[in-house]
PDB file of C-alpha atoms in Angstrom:
ATOM      1  CA  MET A 259      -0.213  -0.270  -0.186  1.00  0.00           C
ATOM      2  CA  THR A 260       1.051   3.772  -0.432  1.00  0.00           C
ATOM      3  CA  ASP A 261       1.216   6.361   2.126  1.00  0.00           C
ATOM      4  CA  HIS A 262      -1.809   7.458   1.151  1.00  0.00           C
ATOM      5  CA  PRO A 263      -4.188   4.216   0.267  1.00  0.00           C
ATOM      6  CA  LYS A 264      -6.680   4.688  -1.379  1.00  0.00           C
ATOM      7  CA  VAL A 265     -10.234   3.993  -2.322  1.00  0.00           C
ATOM      8  CA  LYS A 266      -9.560   2.463  -5.338  1.00  0.00           C
ATOM      9  CA  ASN A 267      -7.297  -0.109  -3.002  1.00  0.00           C
ATOM     10  CA  TYR A 268      -9.884  -1.064  -0.540  1.00  0.00           C
ATOM     11  CA  MET A 269     -13.594  -0.953  -1.828  1.00  0.00           C
ATOM     12  CA  THR A 270     -15.631  -3.568  -2.809  1.00  0.00           C
ATOM     13  CA  THR A 271     -16.208  -4.378  -6.394  1.00  0.00           C
ATOM     14  CA  GLU A 272     -19.240  -6.739  -6.411  1.00  0.00           C
ATOM     15  CA  VAL A 273     -21.964  -4.626  -5.088  1.00  0.00           C
ATOM     16  CA  ASP A 274     -25.498  -6.174  -4.954  1.00  0.00           C
ATOM     17  CA  THR A 275     -27.260  -3.158  -6.399  1.00  0.00           C
ATOM     18  CA  VAL A 276     -31.582  -2.805  -6.833  1.00  0.00           C
ATOM     19  CA  SER A 277     -32.978  -1.438  -9.754  1.00  0.00           C
ATOM     20  CA  PRO A 278     -35.799   1.710  -9.693  1.00  0.00           C
ATOM     21  CA  GLU A 279     -38.251  -0.508 -10.702  1.00  0.00           C
ATOM     22  CA  LYS A 280     -37.867  -3.229  -7.849  1.00  0.00           C
ATOM     23  CA  THR A 281     -40.462  -3.069  -5.529  1.00  0.00           C
ATOM     24  CA  VAL A 282     -40.326  -3.216  -1.695  1.00  0.00           C
ATOM     25  CA  LYS A 283     -40.722  -6.970  -1.383  1.00  0.00           C
ATOM     26  CA  ASP A 284     -38.074  -7.761  -3.666  1.00  0.00           C
ATOM     27  CA  VAL A 285     -35.702  -5.619  -1.551  1.00  0.00           C
ATOM     28  CA  ILE A 286     -36.792  -7.357   1.833  1.00  0.00           C
ATOM     29  CA  GLU A 287     -35.829 -11.030   0.005  1.00  0.00           C
ATOM     30  CA  LEU A 288     -32.531  -9.340  -1.168  1.00  0.00           C
ATOM     31  CA  ILE A 289     -32.148  -7.647   2.794  1.00  0.00           C
ATOM     32  CA  ARG A 290     -32.960 -11.517   3.710  1.00  0.00           C
ATOM     33  CA  GLY A 291     -31.073 -13.444   1.458  1.00  0.00           C
ATOM     34  CA  THR A 292     -27.464 -10.726   1.829  1.00  0.00           C
ATOM     35  CA  GLY A 293     -28.418  -9.679   5.093  1.00  0.00           C
ATOM     36  CA  HIS A 294     -26.900  -6.181   4.059  1.00  0.00           C
ATOM     37  CA  ASP A 295     -29.535  -3.021   5.428  1.00  0.00           C
ATOM     38  CA  GLY A 296     -29.067  -1.009   2.290  1.00  0.00           C
ATOM     39  CA  PHE A 297     -28.344  -0.993  -1.494  1.00  0.00           C
ATOM     40  CA  PRO A 298     -27.111   1.538  -4.290  1.00  0.00           C
ATOM     41  CA  VAL A 299     -30.290   2.093  -5.931  1.00  0.00           C
ATOM     42  CA  VAL A 300     -28.524   1.628 -10.364  1.00  0.00           C
ATOM     43  CA  GLU A 301     -30.033   2.683 -13.503  1.00  0.00           C
ATOM     44  CA  ASN A 302     -27.434   2.050 -16.740  1.00  0.00           C
ATOM     45  CA  GLY A 303     -24.740   1.666 -14.997  1.00  0.00           C
ATOM     46  CA  LYS A 304     -25.308   4.803 -12.469  1.00  0.00           C
ATOM     47  CA  VAL A 305     -26.512   5.496  -9.207  1.00  0.00           C
ATOM     48  CA  THR A 306     -29.547   7.469  -8.979  1.00  0.00           C
ATOM     49  CA  GLY A 307     -30.561   6.084  -5.250  1.00  0.00           C
ATOM     50  CA  TYR A 308     -29.946   4.279  -2.209  1.00  0.00           C
ATOM     51  CA  VAL A 309     -32.787   2.410  -0.748  1.00  0.00           C
ATOM     52  CA  SER A 310     -32.091   1.181   3.276  1.00  0.00           C
ATOM     53  CA  ALA A 311     -34.032  -1.207   5.392  1.00  0.00           C
ATOM     54  CA  SER A 312     -35.371   1.810   7.094  1.00  0.00           C
ATOM     55  CA  GLY A 313     -37.198   3.457   4.453  1.00  0.00           C
ATOM     56  CA  LEU A 314     -39.135   0.505   4.009  1.00  0.00           C
ATOM     57  CA  LEU A 315     -41.119   0.729   7.274  1.00  0.00           C
ATOM     58  CA  GLU A 316     -44.542   0.865   7.106  1.00  0.00           C
ATOM     59  CA  LYS A 317     -44.433   0.746   3.094  1.00  0.00           C
ATOM     60  CA  ALA A 318     -46.565  -1.227   0.743  1.00  0.00           C
ATOM     61  CA  LEU A 319     -44.374  -4.844  -0.075  1.00  0.00           C
ATOM     62  CA  GLY A 320     -45.434  -3.630  -3.817  1.00  0.00           C
ATOM     63  CA  GLU A 321     -44.722   0.537  -3.867  1.00  0.00           C
ATOM     64  CA  LYS A 322     -41.831   0.267  -6.471  1.00  0.00           C
ATOM     65  CA  ILE A 323     -38.286   1.396  -4.937  1.00  0.00           C
ATOM     66  CA  SER A 324     -38.420   4.991  -7.151  1.00  0.00           C
ATOM     67  CA  SER A 325     -40.854   6.367  -5.488  1.00  0.00           C
ATOM     68  CA  ILE A 326     -38.794   5.791  -1.979  1.00  0.00           C
ATOM     69  CA  MET A 327     -35.608   5.569  -2.442  1.00  0.00           C
ATOM     70  CA  SER A 328     -33.829   9.204  -1.643  1.00  0.00           C
ATOM     71  CA  ARG A 329     -32.511  10.780  -3.801  1.00  0.00           C
ATOM     72  CA  ASP A 330     -29.402  12.843  -1.784  1.00  0.00           C
ATOM     73  CA  VAL A 331     -26.490  10.428  -2.095  1.00  0.00           C
ATOM     74  CA  LEU A 332     -22.934  10.626  -0.739  1.00  0.00           C
ATOM     75  CA  VAL A 333     -20.734   8.787  -2.965  1.00  0.00           C
ATOM     76  CA  ALA A 334     -17.278   8.511  -2.801  1.00  0.00           C
ATOM     77  CA  ASP A 335     -14.608   9.021  -5.639  1.00  0.00           C
ATOM     78  CA  MET A 336     -12.234   5.773  -6.765  1.00  0.00           C
ATOM     79  CA  GLU A 337      -8.866   7.554  -6.330  1.00  0.00           C
ATOM     80  CA  MET A 338      -9.415   9.218  -2.782  1.00  0.00           C
ATOM     81  CA  ASP A 339      -8.039   8.796  -0.113  1.00  0.00           C
ATOM     82  CA  MET A 340      -8.747   6.897   2.774  1.00  0.00           C
ATOM     83  CA  SER A 341      -8.311   8.810   5.269  1.00  0.00           C
ATOM     84  CA  ASP A 342     -10.337  12.043   3.667  1.00  0.00           C
ATOM     85  CA  VAL A 343     -13.547   9.134   3.406  1.00  0.00           C
ATOM     86  CA  ALA A 344     -12.788   8.337   6.808  1.00  0.00           C
ATOM     87  CA  ARG A 345     -13.612  11.969   7.963  1.00  0.00           C
ATOM     88  CA  VAL A 346     -17.258  11.833   5.265  1.00  0.00           C
ATOM     89  CA  ILE A 347     -18.140   8.711   6.488  1.00  0.00           C
ATOM     90  CA  PHE A 348     -17.653   9.613  10.460  1.00  0.00           C
ATOM     91  CA  ARG A 349     -19.149  12.825  10.147  1.00  0.00           C
ATOM     92  CA  SER A 350     -22.508  11.985   7.599  1.00  0.00           C
ATOM     93  CA  GLY A 351     -22.926   8.539  10.246  1.00  0.00           C
ATOM     94  CA  LYS A 352     -23.276   6.287   7.100  1.00  0.00           C
ATOM     95  CA  SER A 353     -21.676   2.936   6.825  1.00  0.00           C
ATOM     96  CA  LYS A 354     -21.288   2.720   3.364  1.00  0.00           C
ATOM     97  CA  LEU A 355     -20.839   4.738   1.043  1.00  0.00           C
ATOM     98  CA  PRO A 356     -21.124   3.585  -3.396  1.00  0.00           C
ATOM     99  CA  VAL A 357     -17.947   4.822  -5.206  1.00  0.00           C
ATOM    100  CA  VAL A 358     -17.982   6.106  -8.806  1.00  0.00           C
ATOM    101  CA  ASP A 359     -16.140   7.322 -11.156  1.00  0.00           C
ATOM    102  CA  LYS A 360     -16.210  10.077 -13.625  1.00  0.00           C
ATOM    103  CA  SER A 361     -19.091   9.590 -14.999  1.00  0.00           C
ATOM    104  CA  GLY A 362     -21.457   8.686 -12.526  1.00  0.00           C
ATOM    105  CA  HIS A 363     -21.259   4.453 -12.675  1.00  0.00           C
ATOM    106  CA  LEU A 364     -20.691   2.698 -10.060  1.00  0.00           C
ATOM    107  CA  ARG A 365     -17.023   0.853  -9.767  1.00  0.00           C
ATOM    108  CA  GLY A 366     -17.685  -0.201  -5.834  1.00  0.00           C
ATOM    109  CA  ILE A 367     -18.737   0.043  -1.999  1.00  0.00           C
ATOM    110  CA  ILE A 368     -16.498   1.467   1.114  1.00  0.00           C
ATOM    111  CA  THR A 369     -17.743   0.698   4.202  1.00  0.00           C
ATOM    112  CA  ASN A 370     -16.023   1.351   7.897  1.00  0.00           C
ATOM    113  CA  SER A 371     -15.089  -1.793   8.351  1.00  0.00           C
ATOM    114  CA  ASP A 372     -12.546  -0.814   4.677  1.00  0.00           C
ATOM    115  CA  VAL A 373     -11.684   2.375   6.592  1.00  0.00           C
ATOM    116  CA  ILE A 374     -10.552   0.422  10.172  1.00  0.00           C
ATOM    117  CA  ARG A 375      -8.939  -2.458   8.128  1.00  0.00           C
ATOM    118  CA  SER A 376      -6.683   0.897   6.254  1.00  0.00           C
ATOM    119  CA  HIS A 377      -6.191   1.897   9.409  1.00  0.00           C
ATOM    120  CA  ILE A 378      -4.630  -1.371  10.382  1.00  0.00           C
ATOM    121  CA  GLU A 379      -3.110  -1.494   7.291  1.00  0.00           C
ATOM    122  CA  ARG A 380      -1.152   2.006   8.097  1.00  0.00           C
ATOM    123  CA  THR A 381      -0.305   1.101  11.654  1.00  0.00           C
ATOM    124  CA  SER A 382       1.375  -2.554  11.087  1.00  0.00           C
ATOM    125  CA  PRO A 383       4.525  -1.225   9.357  1.00  0.00           C
ATOM    126  CA  GLN A 384       6.080   0.859  12.486  1.00  0.00           C
ATOM    127  CA  LYS A 385       6.628  -2.308  14.144  1.00  0.00           C
ATOM    128  CA  VAL A 386       8.070  -4.478  11.585  1.00  0.00           C
ATOM    129  CA  TRP A 387      10.509  -1.829  11.101  1.00  0.00           C
ATOM    130  CA  THR A 388      11.118  -1.555  15.320  1.00  0.00           C
ATOM    131  CA  LEU A 389      12.379  -4.918  14.601  1.00  0.00           C
ATOM    132  CA  LYS A 390      14.436  -4.419  11.375  1.00  0.00           C
ATOM    133  CA  LYS A 391      16.275  -1.972  12.432  1.00  0.00           C
ATOM    134  CA  THR A 392      16.842  -3.778  15.672  1.00  0.00           C
ATOM    135  CA  LEU A 393      17.673  -6.758  14.314  1.00  0.00           C
ATOM    136  CA  GLU A 394      20.467  -4.402  11.995  1.00  0.00           C
ATOM    137  CA  ALA A 395      21.516  -2.677  15.440  1.00  0.00           C
ATOM    138  CA  ILE A 396      22.159  -5.865  17.817  1.00  0.00           C
ATOM    139  CA  HIS A 397      23.128  -7.983  14.843  1.00  0.00           C
ATOM    140  CA  ASN A 398      25.212  -5.346  12.217  1.00  0.00           C
ATOM    141  CA  ILE A 399      22.997  -6.933  10.002  1.00  0.00           C
ATOM    142  CA  HIS A 400      21.295  -5.547   6.483  1.00  0.00           C
ATOM    143  CA  VAL A 401      17.912  -6.941   6.538  1.00  0.00           C
ATOM    144  CA  ASP A 402      14.820  -6.562   3.764  1.00  0.00           C
ATOM    145  CA  VAL A 403      11.325  -6.487   4.426  1.00  0.00           C
ATOM    146  CA  MET A 404       8.831  -8.713   2.591  1.00  0.00           C
ATOM    147  CA  ARG A 405       5.232  -8.741   2.330  1.00  0.00           C
ATOM    148  CA  GLU A 406       3.486 -12.793   1.187  1.00  0.00           C
ATOM    149  CA  SER A 407       1.658 -14.944   2.563  1.00  0.00           C
ATOM    150  CA  VAL A 408       2.384 -17.534   4.553  1.00  0.00           C
ATOM    151  CA  ASN A 409       1.143 -20.978   5.670  1.00  0.00           C
ATOM    152  CA  ILE A 410       0.304 -20.648   9.864  1.00  0.00           C
ATOM    153  CA  ASP A 411       0.659 -25.340  10.197  1.00  0.00           C
ATOM    154  CA  GLU A 412       4.773 -23.250  10.135  1.00  0.00           C
ATOM    155  CA  LEU A 413       5.116 -21.061  12.185  1.00  0.00           C
ATOM    156  CA  VAL A 414       7.090 -22.075  15.698  1.00  0.00           C
ATOM    157  CA  PRO A 415       5.644 -19.666  18.195  1.00  0.00           C
ATOM    158  CA  THR A 416       7.579 -17.793  20.147  1.00  0.00           C
ATOM    159  CA  GLN A 417       4.712 -16.966  23.185  1.00  0.00           C
ATOM    160  CA  PRO A 418       4.052 -19.921  25.206  1.00  0.00           C
ATOM    161  CA  LYS A 419       0.275 -18.687  26.091  1.00  0.00           C
ATOM    162  CA  VAL A 420      -2.720 -17.045  24.733  1.00  0.00           C
ATOM    163  CA  TYR A 421      -5.926 -15.749  26.111  1.00  0.00           C
ATOM    164  CA  ALA A 422      -9.214 -16.748  25.567  1.00  0.00           C
ATOM    165  CA  ASP A 423     -11.047 -13.867  25.485  1.00  0.00           C
ATOM    166  CA  GLU A 424      -7.985 -12.112  23.661  1.00  0.00           C
ATOM    167  CA  LEU A 425      -8.667 -14.238  21.004  1.00  0.00           C
ATOM    168  CA  ASP A 426     -13.060 -14.066  20.963  1.00  0.00           C
ATOM    169  CA  GLY A 427     -11.920 -10.659  19.377  1.00  0.00           C
ATOM    170  CA  ARG A 428      -9.469 -12.202  16.791  1.00  0.00           C
ATOM    171  CA  ILE A 429     -11.554 -14.491  15.972  1.00  0.00           C
ATOM    172  CA  TYR A 430     -14.236 -11.569  15.131  1.00  0.00           C
ATOM    173  CA  GLU A 431     -11.523  -9.534  12.643  1.00  0.00           C
ATOM    174  CA  LEU A 432     -10.481 -12.519  11.229  1.00  0.00           C
ATOM    175  CA  LYS A 433     -14.367 -12.703  10.355  1.00  0.00           C
ATOM    176  CA  LYS A 434     -14.421  -9.445   9.155  1.00  0.00           C
ATOM    177  CA  GLY A 435     -11.482  -9.040   7.134  1.00  0.00           C
ATOM    178  CA  LEU A 436      -9.930  -6.221   9.556  1.00  0.00           C
ATOM    179  CA  ALA A 437      -6.897  -8.062  10.694  1.00  0.00           C
ATOM    180  CA  GLU A 438      -3.561  -7.281  10.402  1.00  0.00           C
ATOM    181  CA  PRO A 439      -0.639  -8.942   8.672  1.00  0.00           C
ATOM    182  CA  ILE A 440       1.276 -11.264  11.395  1.00  0.00           C
ATOM    183  CA  VAL A 441       5.320 -10.800  11.439  1.00  0.00           C
ATOM    184  CA  VAL A 442       7.896 -13.480  10.742  1.00  0.00           C
ATOM    185  CA  ILE A 443      11.516 -14.304  10.870  1.00  0.00           C
ATOM    186  CA  ARG A 444      12.473 -16.822   8.110  1.00  0.00           C
ATOM    187  CA  LYS A 445      15.568 -19.184   8.942  1.00  0.00           C
ATOM    188  CA  THR A 446      16.369 -21.695   5.220  1.00  0.00           C
ATOM    189  CA  ASN A 447      13.625 -24.197   7.221  1.00  0.00           C
ATOM    190  CA  LYS A 448      12.171 -22.053   9.694  1.00  0.00           C
ATOM    191  CA  LEU A 449       9.388 -19.575  10.014  1.00  0.00           C
ATOM    192  CA  ILE A 450       9.251 -17.645  13.524  1.00  0.00           C
ATOM    193  CA  LEU A 451       6.700 -15.795  14.448  1.00  0.00           C
ATOM    194  CA  VAL A 452       7.380 -12.381  16.466  1.00  0.00           C
ATOM    195  CA  ASP A 453       3.832 -10.943  16.400  1.00  0.00           C
ATOM    196  CA  GLY A 454       0.576 -11.838  16.078  1.00  0.00           C
ATOM    197  CA  HIS A 455      -0.014 -15.051  18.284  1.00  0.00           C
ATOM    198  CA  HIS A 456      -3.730 -14.700  18.909  1.00  0.00           C
ATOM    199  CA  ARG A 457      -3.957 -13.557  15.901  1.00  0.00           C
ATOM    200  CA  VAL A 458      -2.647 -17.074  14.293  1.00  0.00           C
ATOM    201  CA  ILE A 459      -4.266 -19.182  16.535  1.00  0.00           C
ATOM    202  CA  ALA A 460      -7.759 -17.678  15.626  1.00  0.00           C
ATOM    203  CA  ALA A 461      -7.300 -18.143  11.911  1.00  0.00           C
ATOM    204  CA  LYS A 462      -6.499 -22.179  12.764  1.00  0.00           C
ATOM    205  CA  LYS A 463      -9.102 -22.148  15.072  1.00  0.00           C
ATOM    206  CA  LEU A 464     -11.772 -20.195  11.446  1.00  0.00           C
ATOM    207  CA  GLY A 465      -9.906 -23.690   9.660  1.00  0.00           C
ATOM    208  CA  ILE A 466      -7.478 -20.598   7.565  1.00  0.00           C
ATOM    209  CA  LYS A 467      -4.248 -22.356   6.151  1.00  0.00           C
ATOM    210  CA  SER A 468      -2.336 -19.022   5.494  1.00  0.00           C
ATOM    211  CA  MET A 469      -1.935 -15.274   6.641  1.00  0.00           C
ATOM    212  CA  ASP A 470      -0.845 -12.353   5.155  1.00  0.00           C
ATOM    213  CA  ALA A 471       2.697 -11.415   7.061  1.00  0.00           C
ATOM    214  CA  TYR A 472       5.564  -9.250   6.883  1.00  0.00           C
ATOM    215  CA  VAL A 473       8.481 -11.507   6.499  1.00  0.00           C
ATOM    216  CA  ILE A 474      12.269 -10.832   7.878  1.00  0.00           C
ATOM    217  CA  PRO A 475      14.996 -13.415   6.084  1.00  0.00           C
ATOM    218  CA  VAL A 476      17.977 -14.441   8.272  1.00  0.00           C
ATOM    219  CA  SER A 477      20.853 -15.867   8.517  1.00  0.00           C
ATOM    220  CA  ASP A 478      20.720 -18.816   9.897  1.00  0.00           C
ATOM    221  CA  GLU A 479      23.948 -18.001  11.307  1.00  0.00           C
ATOM    222  CA  ILE A 480      22.063 -15.158  12.891  1.00  0.00           C
ATOM    223  CA  HIS A 481      21.324 -16.372  16.753  1.00  0.00           C
ATOM    224  CA  LEU A 482      17.996 -14.829  17.957  1.00  0.00           C
ATOM    225  CA  GLY A 483      17.059 -14.326  21.717  1.00  0.00           C
ATOM    226  CA  MET A 484      13.106 -15.182  21.347  1.00  0.00           C
ATOM    227  CA  GLU A 485      14.545 -18.708  19.374  1.00  0.00           C
ATOM    228  CA  ARG A 486      16.559 -20.045  21.886  1.00  0.00           C
ATOM    229  CA  THR A 487      13.685 -18.508  24.711  1.00  0.00           C
ATOM    230  CA  ALA A 488      11.110 -20.066  22.420  1.00  0.00           C
ATOM    231  CA  MET A 489      13.567 -23.793  22.201  1.00  0.00           C
ATOM    232  CA  SER A 490      13.940 -23.519  25.943  1.00  0.00           C
ATOM    233  CA  SER A 491       9.916 -23.271  26.673  1.00  0.00           C
ATOM    234  CA  GLY A 492       9.065 -26.173  24.125  1.00  0.00           C
ATOM    235  CA  LEU A 493       7.924 -24.295  21.576  1.00  0.00           C
ATOM    236  CA  HIS A 494       8.033 -26.267  18.163  1.00  0.00           C
ATOM    237  CA  THR A 495       4.026 -25.370  16.480  1.00  0.00           C
ATOM    238  CA  LEU A 496       0.826 -23.557  17.182  1.00  0.00           C
ATOM    239  CA  SER A 497      -0.516 -26.281  19.639  1.00  0.00           C
ATOM    240  CA  ASP A 498       2.028 -25.588  21.870  1.00  0.00           C
ATOM    241  CA  ILE A 499       0.478 -22.283  22.139  1.00  0.00           C
ATOM    242  CA  LYS A 500      -1.753 -22.139  25.841  1.00  0.00           C
ATOM    243  CA  ILE A 501      -5.022 -21.087  25.496  1.00  0.00           C
ATOM    244  CA  LEU A 502      -5.780 -19.659  29.190  1.00  0.00           C
ATOM    245  CA  ASP A 503      -9.506 -18.978  29.591  1.00  0.00           C
ATOM    246  CA  TYR A 504     -11.024 -15.761  30.993  1.00  0.00           C
ATOM    247  CA  ALA A 505     -11.029 -15.754  34.516  1.00  0.00           C
ATOM    248  CA  LYS A 506      -6.322 -16.184  34.209  1.00  0.00           C
ATOM    249  CA  HIS A 507      -6.761 -12.943  32.265  1.00  0.00           C
ATOM    250  CA  PRO A 508      -4.415 -10.081  33.697  1.00  0.00           C
ATOM    251  CA  LEU A 509      -7.637  -7.051  33.209  1.00  0.00           C
ATOM    252  CA  ILE A 510     -10.312  -9.688  35.195  1.00  0.00           C
ATOM    253  CA  GLU A 511      -7.692 -10.159  37.415  1.00  0.00           C
ATOM    254  CA  ILE A 512      -7.220  -6.647  38.413  1.00  0.00           C
ATOM    255  CA  THR A 513     -10.887  -6.185  37.826  1.00  0.00           C
ATOM    256  CA  LYS A 514     -12.298  -8.964  40.188  1.00  0.00           C
ATOM    257  CA  ARG A 515      -9.148  -7.702  42.554  1.00  0.00           C
ATOM    258  CA  LEU A 516     -10.653  -3.797  42.136  1.00  0.00           C
ATOM    259  CA  LYS A 517     -14.348  -5.917  43.336  1.00  0.00           C
ATOM    260  CA  LYS A 518     -13.378  -7.016  46.144  1.00  0.00           C
ATOM    261  CA  ASP A 519     -11.746  -3.300  47.182  1.00  0.00           C
ATOM    262  CA  ASP A 520     -15.072  -1.605  47.078  1.00  0.00           C
ATOM    263  CA  GLU A 521     -16.295  -4.470  48.785  1.00  0.00           C
ATOM    264  CA  ASN A 522     -14.450  -3.957  51.994  1.00  0.00           C
ATOM    265  CA  GLY A 523     -14.739  -0.011  51.611  1.00  0.00           C
ATOM    266  CA  MET A 524     -12.064   0.872  49.619  1.00  0.00           C
ATOM    267  CA  THR A 525     -12.811   4.031  46.981  1.00  0.00           C
ATOM    268  CA  HIS A 526     -10.556   3.227  43.551  1.00  0.00           C
ATOM    269  CA  VAL A 527      -9.723   6.906  41.360  1.00  0.00           C
ATOM    270  CA  SER A 528      -9.170   5.760  37.865  1.00  0.00           C
ATOM    271  CA  GLN A 529      -6.353   8.291  36.417  1.00  0.00           C
TER     272      GLN A 529
END
């Protein structure tokens, strides 16, 4: 991605639409079939309106969409910066915008989830850059960073445990397409997982075989501290990672302790 990602980089190009001649009944069936709560109204390839689930309330089943659709439609241009479309979505309260070209033809749709995903992918490289600089400084080497898909079953973990509640969050993100790339160091016959243990375990639970990753290749002669720690901890495959239940999550423990203190008459002030 570029420093200024565009709408065209994140939009969904396959869009469910309706024509002005469709009826309320048709759209209700489309909502049931797709799970979406609104659709661009398209005629001759151009966006002429928008119909939402709330706009169907108390309407006759046979009423034409052309008579109830909103004609004042906010749209995004394919070349808009994602930061700009984020402002439009935030200020308008819309969850999605049709994307059009200069002639007004529908080319896709951009959602608030796409905005979040674009933000995640911009913050991830900072982690990778920090790791790259650390490796170069400690080992006096130059390393490159590549973006590719990796087989998660080949990953060697460096973290012995993950938390069940955070795992639930990562599963949700993966289902929504929001998870950021994992970070991996590659040796000749080894893929060392540096960042993304919750994401990887979540992917495994969902039956996902490969994941997007930032990969940093290093020589086998480089002795990594995290690699030695993983070996001494008996970490060889993802199955060696323990999933801790909610009661053992440190945030839950803090909450329980605060609650107990409150019951004993102590007062706490959040910083």
